[in-house]
Short mmCIF file of C-alpha atoms and ligand atoms in Angstrom, two decimals:
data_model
loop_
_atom_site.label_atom_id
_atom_site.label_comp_id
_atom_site.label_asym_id
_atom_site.label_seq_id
_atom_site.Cartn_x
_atom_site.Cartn_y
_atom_site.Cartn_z
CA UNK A 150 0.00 0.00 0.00
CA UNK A 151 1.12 3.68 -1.00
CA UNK A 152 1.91 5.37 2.32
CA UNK A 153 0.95 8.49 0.16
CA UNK A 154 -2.07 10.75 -0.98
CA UNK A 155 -2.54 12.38 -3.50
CA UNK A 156 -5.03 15.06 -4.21
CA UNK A 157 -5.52 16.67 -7.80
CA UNK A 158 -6.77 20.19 -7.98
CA UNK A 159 -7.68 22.29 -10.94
CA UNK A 160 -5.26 19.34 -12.68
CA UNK A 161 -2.49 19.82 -10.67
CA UNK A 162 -1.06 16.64 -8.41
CA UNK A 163 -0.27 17.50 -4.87
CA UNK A 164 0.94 14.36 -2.74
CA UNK A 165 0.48 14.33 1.18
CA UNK A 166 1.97 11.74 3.55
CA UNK A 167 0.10 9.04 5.69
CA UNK A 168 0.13 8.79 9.32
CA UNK A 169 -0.57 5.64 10.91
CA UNK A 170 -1.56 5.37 14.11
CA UNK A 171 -0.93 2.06 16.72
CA UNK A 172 -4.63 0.64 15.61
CA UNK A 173 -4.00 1.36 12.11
CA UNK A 174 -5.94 4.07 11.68
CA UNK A 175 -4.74 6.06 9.16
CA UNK A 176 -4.47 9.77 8.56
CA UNK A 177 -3.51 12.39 5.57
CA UNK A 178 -0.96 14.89 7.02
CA UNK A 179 -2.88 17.67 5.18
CA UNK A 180 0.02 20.31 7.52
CA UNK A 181 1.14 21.29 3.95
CA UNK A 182 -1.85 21.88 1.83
CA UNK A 183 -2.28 25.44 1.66
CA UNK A 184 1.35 26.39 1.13
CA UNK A 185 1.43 23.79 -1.95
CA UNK A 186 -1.39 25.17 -3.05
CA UNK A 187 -1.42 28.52 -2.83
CA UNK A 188 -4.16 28.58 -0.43
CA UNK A 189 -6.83 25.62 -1.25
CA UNK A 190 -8.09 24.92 2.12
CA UNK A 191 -10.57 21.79 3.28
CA UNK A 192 -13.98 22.17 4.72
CA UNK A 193 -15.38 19.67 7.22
CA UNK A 194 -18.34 21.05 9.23
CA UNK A 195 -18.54 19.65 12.60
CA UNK A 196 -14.92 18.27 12.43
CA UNK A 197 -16.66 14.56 11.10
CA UNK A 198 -13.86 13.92 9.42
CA UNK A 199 -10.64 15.77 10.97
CA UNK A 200 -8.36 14.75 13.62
CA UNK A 201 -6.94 17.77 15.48
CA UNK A 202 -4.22 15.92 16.88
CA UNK A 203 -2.45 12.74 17.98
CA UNK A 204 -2.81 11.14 21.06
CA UNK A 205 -2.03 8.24 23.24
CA UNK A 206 -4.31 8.50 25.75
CA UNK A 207 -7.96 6.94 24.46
CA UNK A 208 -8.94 4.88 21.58
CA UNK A 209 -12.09 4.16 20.52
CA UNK A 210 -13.60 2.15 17.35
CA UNK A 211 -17.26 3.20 16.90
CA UNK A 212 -18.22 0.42 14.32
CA UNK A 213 -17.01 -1.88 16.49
CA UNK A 214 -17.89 -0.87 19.59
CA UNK A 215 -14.52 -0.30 21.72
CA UNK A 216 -13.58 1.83 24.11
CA UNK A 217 -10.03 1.98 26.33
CA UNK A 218 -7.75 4.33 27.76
CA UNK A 219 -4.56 3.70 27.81
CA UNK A 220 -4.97 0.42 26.42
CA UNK A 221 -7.25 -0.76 29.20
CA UNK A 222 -10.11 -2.30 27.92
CA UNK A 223 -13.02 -0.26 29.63
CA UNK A 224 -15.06 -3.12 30.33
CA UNK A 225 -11.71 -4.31 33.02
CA UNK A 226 -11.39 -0.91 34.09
CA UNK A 227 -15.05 -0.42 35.28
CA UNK A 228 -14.92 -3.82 36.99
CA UNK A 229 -11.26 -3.84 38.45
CA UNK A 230 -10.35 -0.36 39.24
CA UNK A 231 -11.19 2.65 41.05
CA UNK A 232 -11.87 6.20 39.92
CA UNK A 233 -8.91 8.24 41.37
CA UNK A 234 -6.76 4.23 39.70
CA UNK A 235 -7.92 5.90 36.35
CA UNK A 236 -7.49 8.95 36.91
CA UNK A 237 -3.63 8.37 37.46
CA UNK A 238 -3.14 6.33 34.46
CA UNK A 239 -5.41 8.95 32.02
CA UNK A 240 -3.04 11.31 33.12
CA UNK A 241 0.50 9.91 33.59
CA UNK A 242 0.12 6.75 31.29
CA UNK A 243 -0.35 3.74 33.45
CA UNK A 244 -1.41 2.64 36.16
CA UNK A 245 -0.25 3.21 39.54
CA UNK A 246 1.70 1.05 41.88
CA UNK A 247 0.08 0.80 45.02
CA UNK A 248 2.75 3.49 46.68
CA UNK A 249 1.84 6.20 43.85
CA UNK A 250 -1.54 5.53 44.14
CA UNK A 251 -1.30 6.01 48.06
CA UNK A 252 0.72 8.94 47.57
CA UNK A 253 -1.33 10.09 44.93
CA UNK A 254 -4.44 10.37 47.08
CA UNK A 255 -2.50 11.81 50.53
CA UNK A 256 -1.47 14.91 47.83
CA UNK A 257 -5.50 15.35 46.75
CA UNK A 258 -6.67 15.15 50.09
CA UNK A 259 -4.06 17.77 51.21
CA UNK A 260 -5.63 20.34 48.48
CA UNK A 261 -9.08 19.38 49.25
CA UNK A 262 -9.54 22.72 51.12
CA UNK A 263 -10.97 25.78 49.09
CA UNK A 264 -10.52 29.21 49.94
CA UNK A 265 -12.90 30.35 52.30
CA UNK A 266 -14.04 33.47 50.04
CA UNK A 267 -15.01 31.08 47.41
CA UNK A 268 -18.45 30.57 49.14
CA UNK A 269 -19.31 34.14 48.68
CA UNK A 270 -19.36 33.83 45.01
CA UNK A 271 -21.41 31.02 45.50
CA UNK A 272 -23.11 32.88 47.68
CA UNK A 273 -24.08 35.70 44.77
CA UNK A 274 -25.64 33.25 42.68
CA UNK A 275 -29.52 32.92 43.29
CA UNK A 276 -30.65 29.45 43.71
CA UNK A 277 -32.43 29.20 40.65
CA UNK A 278 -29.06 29.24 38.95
CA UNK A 279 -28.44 26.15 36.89
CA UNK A 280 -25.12 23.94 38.44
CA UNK A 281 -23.55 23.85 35.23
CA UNK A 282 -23.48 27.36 35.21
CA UNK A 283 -22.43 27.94 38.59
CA UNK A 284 -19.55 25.07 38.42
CA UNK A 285 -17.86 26.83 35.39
CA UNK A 286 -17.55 30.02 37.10
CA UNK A 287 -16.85 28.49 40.58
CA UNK A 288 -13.50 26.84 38.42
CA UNK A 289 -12.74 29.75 36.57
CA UNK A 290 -13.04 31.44 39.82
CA UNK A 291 -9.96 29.21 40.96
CA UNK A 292 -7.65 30.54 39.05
CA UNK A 293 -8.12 33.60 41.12
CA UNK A 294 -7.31 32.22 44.29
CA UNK A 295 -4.08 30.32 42.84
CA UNK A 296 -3.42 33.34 40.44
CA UNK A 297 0.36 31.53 39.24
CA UNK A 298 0.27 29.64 35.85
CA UNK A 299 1.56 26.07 35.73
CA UNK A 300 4.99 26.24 34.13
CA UNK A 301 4.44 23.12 31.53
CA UNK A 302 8.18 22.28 31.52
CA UNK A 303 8.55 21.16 35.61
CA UNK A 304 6.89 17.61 36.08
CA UNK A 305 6.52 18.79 40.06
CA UNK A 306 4.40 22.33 38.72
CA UNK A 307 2.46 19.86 36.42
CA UNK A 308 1.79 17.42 39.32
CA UNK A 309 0.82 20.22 41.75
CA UNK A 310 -2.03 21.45 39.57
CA UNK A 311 -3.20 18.15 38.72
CA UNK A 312 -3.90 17.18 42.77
CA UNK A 313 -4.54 20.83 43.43
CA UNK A 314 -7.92 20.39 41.05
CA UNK A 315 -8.80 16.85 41.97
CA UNK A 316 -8.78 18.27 45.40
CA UNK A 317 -10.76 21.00 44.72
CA UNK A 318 -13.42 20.34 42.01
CA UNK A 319 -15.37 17.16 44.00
CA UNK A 320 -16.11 20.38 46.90
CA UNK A 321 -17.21 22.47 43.85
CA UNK A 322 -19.31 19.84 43.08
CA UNK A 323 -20.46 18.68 46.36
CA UNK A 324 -21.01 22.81 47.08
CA UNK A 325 -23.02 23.59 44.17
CA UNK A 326 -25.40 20.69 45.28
CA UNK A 327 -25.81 21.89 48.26
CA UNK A 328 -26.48 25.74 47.37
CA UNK A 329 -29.09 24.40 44.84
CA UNK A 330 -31.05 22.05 47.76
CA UNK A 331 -30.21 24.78 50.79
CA UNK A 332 -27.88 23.10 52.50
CA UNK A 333 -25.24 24.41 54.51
CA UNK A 334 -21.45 24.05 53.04
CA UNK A 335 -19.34 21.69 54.15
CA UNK A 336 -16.08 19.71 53.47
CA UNK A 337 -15.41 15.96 53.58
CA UNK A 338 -13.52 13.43 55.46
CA UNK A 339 -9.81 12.70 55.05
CA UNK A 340 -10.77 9.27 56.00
CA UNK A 341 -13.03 8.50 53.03
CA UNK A 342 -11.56 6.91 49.58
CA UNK A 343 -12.48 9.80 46.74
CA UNK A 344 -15.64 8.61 45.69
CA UNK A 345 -16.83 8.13 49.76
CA UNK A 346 -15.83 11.35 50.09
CA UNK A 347 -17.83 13.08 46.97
CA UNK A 348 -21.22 11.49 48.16
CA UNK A 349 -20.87 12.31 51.60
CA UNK A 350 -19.76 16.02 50.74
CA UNK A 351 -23.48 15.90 48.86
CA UNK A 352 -25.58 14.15 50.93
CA UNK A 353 -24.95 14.80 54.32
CA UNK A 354 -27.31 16.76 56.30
CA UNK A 355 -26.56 18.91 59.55
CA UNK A 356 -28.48 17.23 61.84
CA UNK A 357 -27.99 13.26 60.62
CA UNK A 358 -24.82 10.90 61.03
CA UNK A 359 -24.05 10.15 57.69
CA UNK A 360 -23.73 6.32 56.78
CA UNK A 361 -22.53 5.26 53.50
CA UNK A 362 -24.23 2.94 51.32
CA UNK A 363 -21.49 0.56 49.22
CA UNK A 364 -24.30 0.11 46.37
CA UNK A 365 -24.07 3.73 45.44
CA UNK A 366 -20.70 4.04 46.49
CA UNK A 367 -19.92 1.45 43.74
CA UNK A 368 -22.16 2.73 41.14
CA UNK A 369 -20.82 6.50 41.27
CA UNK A 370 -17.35 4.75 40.98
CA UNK A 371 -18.50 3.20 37.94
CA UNK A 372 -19.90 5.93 36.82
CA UNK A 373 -17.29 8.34 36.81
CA UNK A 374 -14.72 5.53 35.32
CA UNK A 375 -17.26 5.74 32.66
CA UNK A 376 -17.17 9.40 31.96
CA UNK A 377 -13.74 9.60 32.56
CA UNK A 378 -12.25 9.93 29.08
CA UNK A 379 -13.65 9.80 25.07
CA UNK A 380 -11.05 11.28 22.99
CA UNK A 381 -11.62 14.52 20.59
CA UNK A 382 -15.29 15.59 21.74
CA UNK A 383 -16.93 18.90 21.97
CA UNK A 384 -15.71 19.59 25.83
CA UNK A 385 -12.06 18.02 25.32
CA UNK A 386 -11.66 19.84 21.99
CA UNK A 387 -12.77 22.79 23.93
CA UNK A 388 -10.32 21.91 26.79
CA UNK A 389 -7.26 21.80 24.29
CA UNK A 390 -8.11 24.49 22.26
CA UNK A 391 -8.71 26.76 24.88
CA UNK A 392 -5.10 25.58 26.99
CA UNK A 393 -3.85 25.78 22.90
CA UNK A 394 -3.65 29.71 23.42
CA UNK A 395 -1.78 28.93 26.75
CA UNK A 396 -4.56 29.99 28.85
CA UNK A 397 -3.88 27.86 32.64
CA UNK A 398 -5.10 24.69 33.71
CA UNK A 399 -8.58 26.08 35.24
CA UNK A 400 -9.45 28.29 32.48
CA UNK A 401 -9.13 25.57 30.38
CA UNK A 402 -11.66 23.22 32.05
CA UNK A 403 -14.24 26.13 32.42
CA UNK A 404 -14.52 26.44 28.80
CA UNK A 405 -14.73 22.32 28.89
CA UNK A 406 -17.50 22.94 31.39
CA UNK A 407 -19.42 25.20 29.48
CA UNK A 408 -19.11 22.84 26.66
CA UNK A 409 -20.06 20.26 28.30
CA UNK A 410 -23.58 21.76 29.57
CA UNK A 411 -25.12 21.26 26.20
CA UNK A 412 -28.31 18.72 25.55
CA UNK A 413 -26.68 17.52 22.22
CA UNK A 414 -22.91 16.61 24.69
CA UNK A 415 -23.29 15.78 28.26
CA UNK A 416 -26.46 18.02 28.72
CA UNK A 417 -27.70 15.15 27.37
CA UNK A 418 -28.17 13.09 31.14
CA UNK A 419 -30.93 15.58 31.99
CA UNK A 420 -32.38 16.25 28.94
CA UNK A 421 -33.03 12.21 28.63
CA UNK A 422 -34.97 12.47 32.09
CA UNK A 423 -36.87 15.58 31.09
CA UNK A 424 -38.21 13.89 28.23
CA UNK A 425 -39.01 10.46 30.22
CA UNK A 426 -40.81 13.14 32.78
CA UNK A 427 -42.56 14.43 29.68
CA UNK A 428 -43.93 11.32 28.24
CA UNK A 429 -44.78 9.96 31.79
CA UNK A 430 -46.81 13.62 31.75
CA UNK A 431 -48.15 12.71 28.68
CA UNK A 432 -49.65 9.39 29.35
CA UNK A 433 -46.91 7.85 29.03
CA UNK A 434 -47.20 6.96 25.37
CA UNK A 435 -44.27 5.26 23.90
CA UNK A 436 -45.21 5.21 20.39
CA UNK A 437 -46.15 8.70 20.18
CA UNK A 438 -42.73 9.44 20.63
CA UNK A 439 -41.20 7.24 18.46
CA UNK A 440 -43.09 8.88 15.92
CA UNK A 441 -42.30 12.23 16.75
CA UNK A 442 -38.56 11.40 16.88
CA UNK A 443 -39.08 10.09 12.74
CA UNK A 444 -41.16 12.75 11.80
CA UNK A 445 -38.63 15.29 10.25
CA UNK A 446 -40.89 17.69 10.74
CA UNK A 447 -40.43 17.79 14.11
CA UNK A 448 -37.96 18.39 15.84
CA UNK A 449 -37.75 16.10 18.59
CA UNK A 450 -35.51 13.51 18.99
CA UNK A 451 -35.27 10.42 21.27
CA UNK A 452 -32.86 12.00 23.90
CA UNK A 453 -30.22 9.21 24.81
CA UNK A 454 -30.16 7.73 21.42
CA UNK A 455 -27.16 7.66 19.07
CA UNK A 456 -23.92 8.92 18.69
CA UNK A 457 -21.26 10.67 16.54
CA UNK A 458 -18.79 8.31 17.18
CA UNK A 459 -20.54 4.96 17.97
CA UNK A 460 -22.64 3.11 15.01
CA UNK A 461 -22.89 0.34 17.52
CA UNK A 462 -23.51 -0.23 20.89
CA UNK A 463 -22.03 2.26 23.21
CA UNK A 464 -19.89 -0.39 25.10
CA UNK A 465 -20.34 1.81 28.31
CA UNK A 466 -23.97 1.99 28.06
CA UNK A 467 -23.87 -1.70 28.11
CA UNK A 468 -21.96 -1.71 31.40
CA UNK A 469 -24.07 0.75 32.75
CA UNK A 470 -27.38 -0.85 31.61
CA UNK A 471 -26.20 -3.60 34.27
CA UNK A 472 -25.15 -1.24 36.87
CA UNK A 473 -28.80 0.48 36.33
CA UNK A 474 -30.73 -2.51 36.68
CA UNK A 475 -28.25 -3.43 40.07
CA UNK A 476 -28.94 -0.24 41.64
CA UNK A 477 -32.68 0.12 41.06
CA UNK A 478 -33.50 -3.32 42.63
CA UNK A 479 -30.65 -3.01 45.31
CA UNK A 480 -32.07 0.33 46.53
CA UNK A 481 -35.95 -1.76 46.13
CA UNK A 482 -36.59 1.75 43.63
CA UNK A 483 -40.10 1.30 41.44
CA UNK A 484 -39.95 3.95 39.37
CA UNK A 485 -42.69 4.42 36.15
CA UNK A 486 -39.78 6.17 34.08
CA UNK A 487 -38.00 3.27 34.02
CA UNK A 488 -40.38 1.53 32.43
CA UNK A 489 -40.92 4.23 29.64
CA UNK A 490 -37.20 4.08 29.49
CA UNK A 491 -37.80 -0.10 28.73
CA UNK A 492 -40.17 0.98 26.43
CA UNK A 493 -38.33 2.96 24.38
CA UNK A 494 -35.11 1.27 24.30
CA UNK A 495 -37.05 -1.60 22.95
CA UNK A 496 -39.30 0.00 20.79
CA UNK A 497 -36.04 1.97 19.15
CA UNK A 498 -33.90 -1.36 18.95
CA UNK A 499 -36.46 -2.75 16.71
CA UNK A 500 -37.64 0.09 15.13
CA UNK A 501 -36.41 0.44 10.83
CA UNK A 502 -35.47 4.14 11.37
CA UNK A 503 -33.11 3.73 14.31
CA UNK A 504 -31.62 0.79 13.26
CA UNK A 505 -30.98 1.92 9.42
CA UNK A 506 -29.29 4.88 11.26
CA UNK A 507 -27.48 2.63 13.71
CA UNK A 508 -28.75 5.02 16.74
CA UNK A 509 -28.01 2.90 19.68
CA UNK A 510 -28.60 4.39 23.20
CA UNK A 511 -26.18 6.33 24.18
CA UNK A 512 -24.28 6.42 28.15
CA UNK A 513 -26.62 9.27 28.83
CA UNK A 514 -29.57 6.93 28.38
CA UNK A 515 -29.36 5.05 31.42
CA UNK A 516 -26.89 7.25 33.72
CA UNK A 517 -29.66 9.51 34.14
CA UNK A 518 -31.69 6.33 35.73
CA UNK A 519 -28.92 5.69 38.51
CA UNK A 520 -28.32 9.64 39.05
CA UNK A 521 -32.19 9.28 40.21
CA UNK A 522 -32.26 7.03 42.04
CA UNK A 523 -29.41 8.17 44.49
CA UNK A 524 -31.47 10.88 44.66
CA UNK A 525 -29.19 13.69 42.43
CA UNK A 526 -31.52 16.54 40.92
CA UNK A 527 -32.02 16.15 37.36
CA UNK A 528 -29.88 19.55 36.70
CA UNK A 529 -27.24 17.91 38.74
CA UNK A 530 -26.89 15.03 36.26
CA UNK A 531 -24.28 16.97 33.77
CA UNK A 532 -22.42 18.40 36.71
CA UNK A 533 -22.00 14.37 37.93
CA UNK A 534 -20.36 13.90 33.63
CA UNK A 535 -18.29 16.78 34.31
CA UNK A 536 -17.09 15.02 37.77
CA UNK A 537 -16.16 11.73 36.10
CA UNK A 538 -14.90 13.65 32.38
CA UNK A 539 -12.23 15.76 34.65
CA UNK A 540 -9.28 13.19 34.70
CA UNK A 541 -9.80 13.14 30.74
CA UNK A 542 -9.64 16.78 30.25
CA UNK A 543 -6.62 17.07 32.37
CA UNK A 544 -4.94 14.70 30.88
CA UNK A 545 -6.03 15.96 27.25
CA UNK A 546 -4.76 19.30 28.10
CA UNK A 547 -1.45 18.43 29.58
CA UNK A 548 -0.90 16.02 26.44
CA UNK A 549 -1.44 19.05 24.45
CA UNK A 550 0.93 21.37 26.44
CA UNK A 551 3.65 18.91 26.78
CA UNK A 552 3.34 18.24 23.35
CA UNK A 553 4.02 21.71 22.41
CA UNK A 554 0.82 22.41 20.15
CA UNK A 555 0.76 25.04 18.19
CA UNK A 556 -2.07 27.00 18.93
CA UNK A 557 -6.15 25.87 17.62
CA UNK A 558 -6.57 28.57 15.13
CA UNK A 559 -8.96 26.51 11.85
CA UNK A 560 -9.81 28.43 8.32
CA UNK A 561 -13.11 28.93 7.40
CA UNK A 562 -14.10 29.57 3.35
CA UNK A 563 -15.32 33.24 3.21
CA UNK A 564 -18.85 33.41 2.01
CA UNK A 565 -20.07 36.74 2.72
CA UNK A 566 -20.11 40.27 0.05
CA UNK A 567 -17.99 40.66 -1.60
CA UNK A 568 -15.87 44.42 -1.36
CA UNK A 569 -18.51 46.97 -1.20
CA UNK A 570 -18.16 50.85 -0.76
CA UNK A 571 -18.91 52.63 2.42
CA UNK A 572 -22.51 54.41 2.50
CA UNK A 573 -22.72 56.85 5.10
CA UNK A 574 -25.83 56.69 6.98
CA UNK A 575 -28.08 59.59 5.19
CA UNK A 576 -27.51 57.30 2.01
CA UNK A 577 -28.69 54.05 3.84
N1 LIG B 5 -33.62 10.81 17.48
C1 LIG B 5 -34.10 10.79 16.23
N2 LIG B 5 -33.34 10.86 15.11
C2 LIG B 5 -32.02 10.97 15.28
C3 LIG B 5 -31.43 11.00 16.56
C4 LIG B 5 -32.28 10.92 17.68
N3 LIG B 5 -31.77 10.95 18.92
N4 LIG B 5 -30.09 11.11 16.44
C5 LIG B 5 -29.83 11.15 15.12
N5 LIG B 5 -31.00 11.06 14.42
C6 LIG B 5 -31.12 10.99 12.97
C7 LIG B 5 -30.92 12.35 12.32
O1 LIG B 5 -32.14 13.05 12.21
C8 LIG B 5 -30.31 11.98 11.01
O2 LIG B 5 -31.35 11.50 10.17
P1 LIG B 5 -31.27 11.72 8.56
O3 LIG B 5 -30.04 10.95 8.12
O4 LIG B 5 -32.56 11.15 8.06
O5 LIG B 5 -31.14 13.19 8.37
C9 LIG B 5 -29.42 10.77 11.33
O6 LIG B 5 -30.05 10.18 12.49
C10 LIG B 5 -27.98 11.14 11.66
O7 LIG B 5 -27.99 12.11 12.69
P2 LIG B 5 -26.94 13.30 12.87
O8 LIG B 5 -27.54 14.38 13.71
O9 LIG B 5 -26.40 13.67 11.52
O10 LIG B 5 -25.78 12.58 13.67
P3 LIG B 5 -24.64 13.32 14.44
O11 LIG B 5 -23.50 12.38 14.50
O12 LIG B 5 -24.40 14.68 13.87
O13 LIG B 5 -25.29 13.55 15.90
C11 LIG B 5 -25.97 13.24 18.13
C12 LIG B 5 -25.05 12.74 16.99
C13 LIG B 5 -25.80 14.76 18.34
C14 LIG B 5 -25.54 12.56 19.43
C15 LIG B 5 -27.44 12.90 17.77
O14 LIG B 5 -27.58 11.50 17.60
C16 LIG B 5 -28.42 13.42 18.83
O15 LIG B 5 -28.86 14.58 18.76
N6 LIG B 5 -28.82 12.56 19.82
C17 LIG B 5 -29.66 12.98 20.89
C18 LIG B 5 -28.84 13.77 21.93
C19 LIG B 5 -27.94 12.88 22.75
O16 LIG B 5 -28.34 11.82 23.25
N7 LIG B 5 -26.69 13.34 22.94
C20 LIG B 5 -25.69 12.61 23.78
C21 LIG B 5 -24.51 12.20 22.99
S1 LIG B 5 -23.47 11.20 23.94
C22 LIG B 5 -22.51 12.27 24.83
O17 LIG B 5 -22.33 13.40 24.53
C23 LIG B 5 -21.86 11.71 25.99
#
């Protein structure tokens, strides 16, 4: 096979080198293109077909169905590891021996303290606020109270910001919960593993011993190894793009936030229980639905279902499907929603339109369900993504820096008038 391309414009041959990645993936270094040709440039709305970069940190193969980070097969992470495990080896590349991982936690718990004056920002915001909202400025916010910029080239600087925000964000987190249900502020327990620690930050109340429940414990863990990592999407392109321009650490994972909040990316979690709330509302009228989401007319669509990358089954909605099912009859929850969910999932599996389109359910589908039933508020739910997606964007943005990136700038193909001549406004 030719490790070359070659592209022919106006009848002139240009030729552009392959890159091949470790699953054989392969690319066209296009780096030359508009130098060779004078300025031809290539158009690819919604980046379907363009890498931005190369990475080592997740692959995945949406015909097939694969997902792993570092190598890890996700299924064996979910099942073997912990969270703050994955988090390590998103970040630094493998997985931890039990020393670094021991270390690795005493250094998060030792930044798990946020500035004092932080609450009264939190305090400004009314209550009606929604948490996305609030946890993107709460983390912008932190680069205010830790005002010097990570200098890329010192492993030790790196390291310190990395615990320094895995200390932090779980209290932004557990704070913006608590602000949202009127609950006083609070911190956690140095005791706790991380994942202890988050739910007892959120659900303790003043006047109650808090006792932990393992079943949720485990599920949140799951969770969040879930949503840890998924290559080049809208928030992690955001993430690099933004750190691209050298803007810190925390500035970088606002933006991520921000684009993380939307219903077509990880707004997605609530939007899938707003619509089960909806049809319940309704009458609870599976078909309906379906119908609306074919119509092109209209333009609903079955929250939860499909996927840019994955034209198969999203292999963590599969794991998660489990967990779901574990959790609800663990906890003894009946809940009608979970039957429209049912509904639909089977309907849509069966259905011509949703399976010519390969739309699948998506993660969002059924992490909603457990969010639920541990009793997290429905605007909560992308706030919970943003949690588990954190390791990821970390570790995308300090790939990027180390890396030395140049910085995100695409080219666009002008389509607006063309010169015209200044009319002053009595000529207007
Ligand atoms: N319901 C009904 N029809 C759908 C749906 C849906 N959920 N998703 C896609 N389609 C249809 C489209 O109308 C289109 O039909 P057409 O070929 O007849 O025009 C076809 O399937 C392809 O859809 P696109 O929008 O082109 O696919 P794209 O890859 O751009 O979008 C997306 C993927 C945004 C996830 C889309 O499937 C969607 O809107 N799903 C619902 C929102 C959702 O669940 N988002 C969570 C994503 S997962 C995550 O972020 C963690």
């Amino acid at each position: 096979m030719s490790d070359t391309a070659i592209l022919e414009i106006k009848g002139e041959k240009h030729e552009f080198p392959l890159i091949v990645g470790t699953e054989n993936e392969i690319g066209i270094d296009i780096k030359t293109l508009r130098g060779a040709t004078l300025g031809v440039t290539t158009i690819d709305p919604g980046y379907k077909n363009t890498g931005s970069c190369q990475s080592g940190i997740t692959f995945l193969d949406g015909e097939k169905g694969i997902l792993r980070y570092r190598g890890y097969a996700i299924e064996d992470l979910a099942d073997k590891a912990d969270f703050l495990e994955v988090a390590y080896l998103l970040i630094f590349g493998d997985l931890p021996s039990k020393d670094q991982l021991i270390k690795f936690h005493a250094d998060i718990k030792t930044e798990s303290v946020v500035d004092d004056d932080v609450k009264k920002i939190l305090d400004a915001f009314p209550k009606s606020a929604h948490p996305m909202g609030v946890l993107s400025s709460l983390t912008s916010a932190l680069t205010a109270f830790n005002p010097t910029s990570v200098n890329v080239d010192s492993e030790e600087d790196m390291y310190k910001s990395v615990v320094k925000i895995l200390g932090k964000f779980p209290v932004l987190v557990a704070w913006t919960m608590r602000k949202k249900k009127g609950l006083p502020l609070n911190y956690g327990s140095n005791s706790l593993n991380y994942v202890e620690n988050v739910l007892k930050m959120m659900f303790e109340k003043p006047n109650e011993e808090y006792v932990q429940n393992p079943i949720l414990v485990n599920a949140l863990d799951k969770l969040l190894i879930l949503h840890a990592d998924h290559e080049q999407n809208c928030s992690t392109s955001t993430v690099r793009i933004v750190g691209s321009s050298h803007a810190g650490l925390f500035a970088s994972l606002s933006a991520g936030i921000s684009a993380l909040w939307g219903p077509l990316h990880g707004g997605a979690n609530q939007a899938v229980l707003e619509m089960l709330e909806a049809i319940k509302d309704d009458g609870g009228d599976t078909k309906k639905y379906m119908g609306k989401a074919k119509d092109k007319q209209d333009p609903f669509r079955l929250m939860g279902f499909g996927h840019r990358v994955y034209k198969n089954f999203d292999p963590r909605a599969k794991i998660i499907k489990v967990a779901a099912d574990e959790v609800l009859s663990d906890l003894g929850v009946e809940d009608p929603i979970l039957d429209i969910a049912k509904g639909l999932e089977k309907e849509a599996l069966q259905d011509e339109y949703f399976v010519k389109r390969k739309l699948y359910p998506n993660v969002d589908f059924y992490s909603g369900i457990i969010y639920r039933a541990m009793g997290i508020p429905t605007e909560m739910f992308t706030v919970m993504f943003a949690l588990g997606r954190l390791p990821g964007w970390i570790a995308q943005w300090r790939e990027m820096r180390l890396r030395k990136e140049p910085i995100g700038r695409p080219r666009q193909i002008y389509t607006g008038e063309n010169y015209r001549a200044f009319k002053t406004i009595d000529k207007r």
